[in-house]
Amino acid sequence: MTDTISGTPSGAPSPTLFEQLGGEDAVGAVVDIFYDKVLGDPDLQPYFTGVDLDRLKQHQRRFIGQALGATRPYSGRSMRKAHEHLAITDDAFGKVVDHLAGALTEAGVDEATIGTITQALLPLKADIVTA
């Protein structure tokens, strides 16, 4: 039997957000766009001085992938550990979320999905903002 709304077999698991967005390649493209935006922001650029961006992007791809439902595990540090030494402000956190939303928009993700993703980030604020 097929679900008449989605066209998928009834009882079949719904695709994860990760799958809906296009999997690893799509997440990788969003991460690249995102870091172009973040590194182009003079208020955020100082947070990335001396950072191995290739390594950071790889961690970010895995983190975002797992947050969206990918099966590949994220094995990086906790959000608190990864950010505690950076003295990130509330304003900087907001700008990062805005740049992620912009990267998702540029990658063709619909507004509802972007809203879902950005809402999922808000609980991380307490672990990331330390200044």
mmCIF file of C-alpha atoms in Angstrom:
data_model
loop_
_atom_site.group_PDB
_atom_site.id
_atom_site.type_symbol
_atom_site.label_atom_id
_atom_site.label_comp_id
_atom_site.label_asym_id
_atom_site.label_seq_id
_atom_site.Cartn_x
_atom_site.Cartn_y
_atom_site.Cartn_z
ATOM 1 C CA MET A 1 0.000 0.000 0.000
ATOM 2 C CA THR A 2 1.234 3.507 -0.821
ATOM 3 C CA ASP A 3 0.660 6.682 1.160
ATOM 4 C CA THR A 4 -1.279 8.964 -1.184
ATOM 5 C CA ILE A 5 0.287 12.127 0.212
ATOM 6 C CA SER A 6 3.978 11.247 0.043
ATOM 7 C CA GLY A 7 3.906 8.433 -2.494
ATOM 8 C CA THR A 8 5.971 6.227 -0.174
ATOM 9 C CA PRO A 9 4.921 2.758 0.941
ATOM 10 C CA SER A 10 2.745 2.781 4.067
ATOM 11 C CA GLY A 11 4.645 1.680 7.132
ATOM 12 C CA ALA A 12 7.995 2.509 5.527
ATOM 13 C CA PRO A 13 10.137 4.764 7.707
ATOM 14 C CA SER A 14 10.050 8.388 6.689
ATOM 15 C CA PRO A 15 13.308 9.656 5.273
ATOM 16 C CA THR A 16 15.420 11.537 7.773
ATOM 17 C CA LEU A 17 16.044 15.229 7.332
ATOM 18 C CA PHE A 18 19.591 14.231 6.384
ATOM 19 C CA GLU A 19 18.236 12.061 3.538
ATOM 20 C CA GLN A 20 15.673 14.676 2.490
ATOM 21 C CA LEU A 21 18.424 17.282 2.119
ATOM 22 C CA GLY A 22 20.559 15.020 -0.072
ATOM 23 C CA GLY A 23 22.878 13.212 2.341
ATOM 24 C CA GLU A 24 26.593 13.740 2.852
ATOM 25 C CA ASP A 25 27.213 15.641 -0.377
ATOM 26 C CA ALA A 26 24.469 18.161 0.361
ATOM 27 C CA VAL A 27 25.565 18.632 3.974
ATOM 28 C CA GLY A 28 29.166 19.090 2.799
ATOM 29 C CA ALA A 29 28.079 21.772 0.341
ATOM 30 C CA VAL A 30 26.102 23.604 3.054
ATOM 31 C CA VAL A 31 29.087 23.461 5.421
ATOM 32 C CA ASP A 32 31.358 24.959 2.741
ATOM 33 C CA ILE A 33 28.888 27.783 2.039
ATOM 34 C CA PHE A 34 28.434 28.312 5.785
ATOM 35 C CA TYR A 35 32.153 28.729 6.468
ATOM 36 C CA ASP A 36 32.532 31.099 3.521
ATOM 37 C CA LYS A 37 29.882 33.279 5.152
ATOM 38 C CA VAL A 38 31.275 32.973 8.688
ATOM 39 C CA LEU A 39 34.864 33.672 7.636
ATOM 40 C CA GLY A 40 33.659 36.650 5.615
ATOM 41 C CA ASP A 41 32.064 38.153 8.709
ATOM 42 C CA PRO A 42 34.574 40.481 10.419
ATOM 43 C CA ASP A 43 32.865 39.948 13.793
ATOM 44 C CA LEU A 44 33.268 36.161 13.602
ATOM 45 C CA GLN A 45 36.585 35.848 11.794
ATOM 46 C CA PRO A 46 38.712 36.234 14.954
ATOM 47 C CA TYR A 47 37.179 33.089 16.462
ATOM 48 C CA PHE A 48 38.828 31.070 13.686
ATOM 49 C CA THR A 49 42.375 32.422 13.861
ATOM 50 C CA GLY A 50 44.815 29.514 13.833
ATOM 51 C CA VAL A 51 42.062 26.913 13.363
ATOM 52 C CA ASP A 52 42.577 23.953 11.002
ATOM 53 C CA LEU A 53 39.541 24.683 8.823
ATOM 54 C CA ASP A 54 39.642 21.391 6.915
ATOM 55 C CA ARG A 55 39.471 19.480 10.177
ATOM 56 C CA LEU A 56 36.785 21.793 11.549
ATOM 57 C CA LYS A 57 34.669 21.382 8.417
ATOM 58 C CA GLN A 58 34.951 17.604 8.674
ATOM 59 C CA HIS A 59 33.754 17.715 12.283
ATOM 60 C CA GLN A 60 30.964 20.105 11.317
ATOM 61 C CA ARG A 61 29.797 17.811 8.490
ATOM 62 C CA ARG A 62 29.571 14.884 10.901
ATOM 63 C CA PHE A 63 27.907 16.931 13.634
ATOM 64 C CA ILE A 64 25.274 18.409 11.312
ATOM 65 C CA GLY A 65 24.776 15.050 9.622
ATOM 66 C CA GLN A 66 24.130 13.302 12.918
ATOM 67 C CA ALA A 67 21.847 16.118 14.091
ATOM 68 C CA LEU A 68 19.806 15.647 10.910
ATOM 69 C CA GLY A 69 19.567 11.865 11.222
ATOM 70 C CA ALA A 70 22.668 10.439 9.512
ATOM 71 C CA THR A 71 23.873 7.095 10.798
ATOM 72 C CA ARG A 72 27.570 8.022 10.776
ATOM 73 C CA PRO A 73 28.447 8.890 14.362
ATOM 74 C CA TYR A 74 29.858 12.217 15.495
ATOM 75 C CA SER A 75 32.831 11.530 17.724
ATOM 76 C CA GLY A 76 33.980 15.065 18.441
ATOM 77 C CA ARG A 77 34.090 16.886 21.737
ATOM 78 C CA SER A 78 30.924 18.091 23.399
ATOM 79 C CA MET A 79 29.680 21.538 22.410
ATOM 80 C CA ARG A 80 30.702 22.909 25.802
ATOM 81 C CA LYS A 81 34.258 21.510 25.581
ATOM 82 C CA ALA A 82 34.732 22.601 21.985
ATOM 83 C CA HIS A 83 33.667 26.209 22.642
ATOM 84 C CA GLU A 84 34.428 26.998 26.291
ATOM 85 C CA HIS A 85 37.779 28.684 25.582
ATOM 86 C CA LEU A 86 36.385 30.990 22.882
ATOM 87 C CA ALA A 87 34.309 33.444 24.966
ATOM 88 C CA ILE A 88 31.514 33.398 22.400
ATOM 89 C CA THR A 89 28.932 36.124 22.835
ATOM 90 C CA ASP A 90 25.183 35.933 22.398
ATOM 91 C CA ASP A 91 25.526 38.211 19.360
ATOM 92 C CA ALA A 92 28.157 35.956 17.762
ATOM 93 C CA PHE A 93 25.972 32.888 18.328
ATOM 94 C CA GLY A 94 23.059 34.643 16.627
ATOM 95 C CA LYS A 95 25.221 35.592 13.660
ATOM 96 C CA VAL A 96 26.403 31.998 13.255
ATOM 97 C CA VAL A 97 22.798 30.759 13.252
ATOM 98 C CA ASP A 98 21.910 33.456 10.700
ATOM 99 C CA HIS A 99 24.831 32.430 8.470
ATOM 100 C CA LEU A 100 23.765 28.785 8.680
ATOM 101 C CA ALA A 101 20.231 29.766 7.671
ATOM 102 C CA GLY A 102 21.720 31.765 4.783
ATOM 103 C CA ALA A 103 23.855 28.808 3.696
ATOM 104 C CA LEU A 104 20.833 26.512 3.782
ATOM 105 C CA THR A 105 18.813 29.036 1.761
ATOM 106 C CA GLU A 106 21.616 29.327 -0.781
ATOM 107 C CA ALA A 107 21.700 25.519 -1.046
ATOM 108 C CA GLY A 108 17.973 25.508 -1.888
ATOM 109 C CA VAL A 109 16.552 24.264 1.411
ATOM 110 C CA ASP A 110 12.960 25.342 2.029
ATOM 111 C CA GLU A 111 12.068 27.804 4.800
ATOM 112 C CA ALA A 112 10.189 25.278 6.945
ATOM 113 C CA THR A 113 13.184 22.945 7.028
ATOM 114 C CA ILE A 114 15.529 25.834 7.794
ATOM 115 C CA GLY A 115 13.252 26.780 10.691
ATOM 116 C CA THR A 116 13.371 23.223 12.008
ATOM 117 C CA ILE A 117 17.164 23.155 11.810
ATOM 118 C CA THR A 118 17.685 26.552 13.433
ATOM 119 C CA GLN A 119 15.240 25.694 16.233
ATOM 120 C CA ALA A 120 17.234 22.523 16.883
ATOM 121 C CA LEU A 121 20.345 24.677 17.438
ATOM 122 C CA LEU A 122 18.842 26.941 20.091
ATOM 123 C CA PRO A 123 19.253 24.458 22.973
ATOM 124 C CA LEU A 124 23.006 24.369 22.201
ATOM 125 C CA LYS A 125 23.297 28.063 23.013
ATOM 126 C CA ALA A 126 23.750 27.404 26.729
ATOM 127 C CA ASP A 127 26.807 25.238 25.989
ATOM 128 C CA ILE A 128 28.329 27.575 23.404
ATOM 129 C CA VAL A 129 27.787 31.128 24.702
ATOM 130 C CA THR A 130 30.238 31.804 27.523
ATOM 131 C CA ALA A 131 30.784 35.569 27.373
#
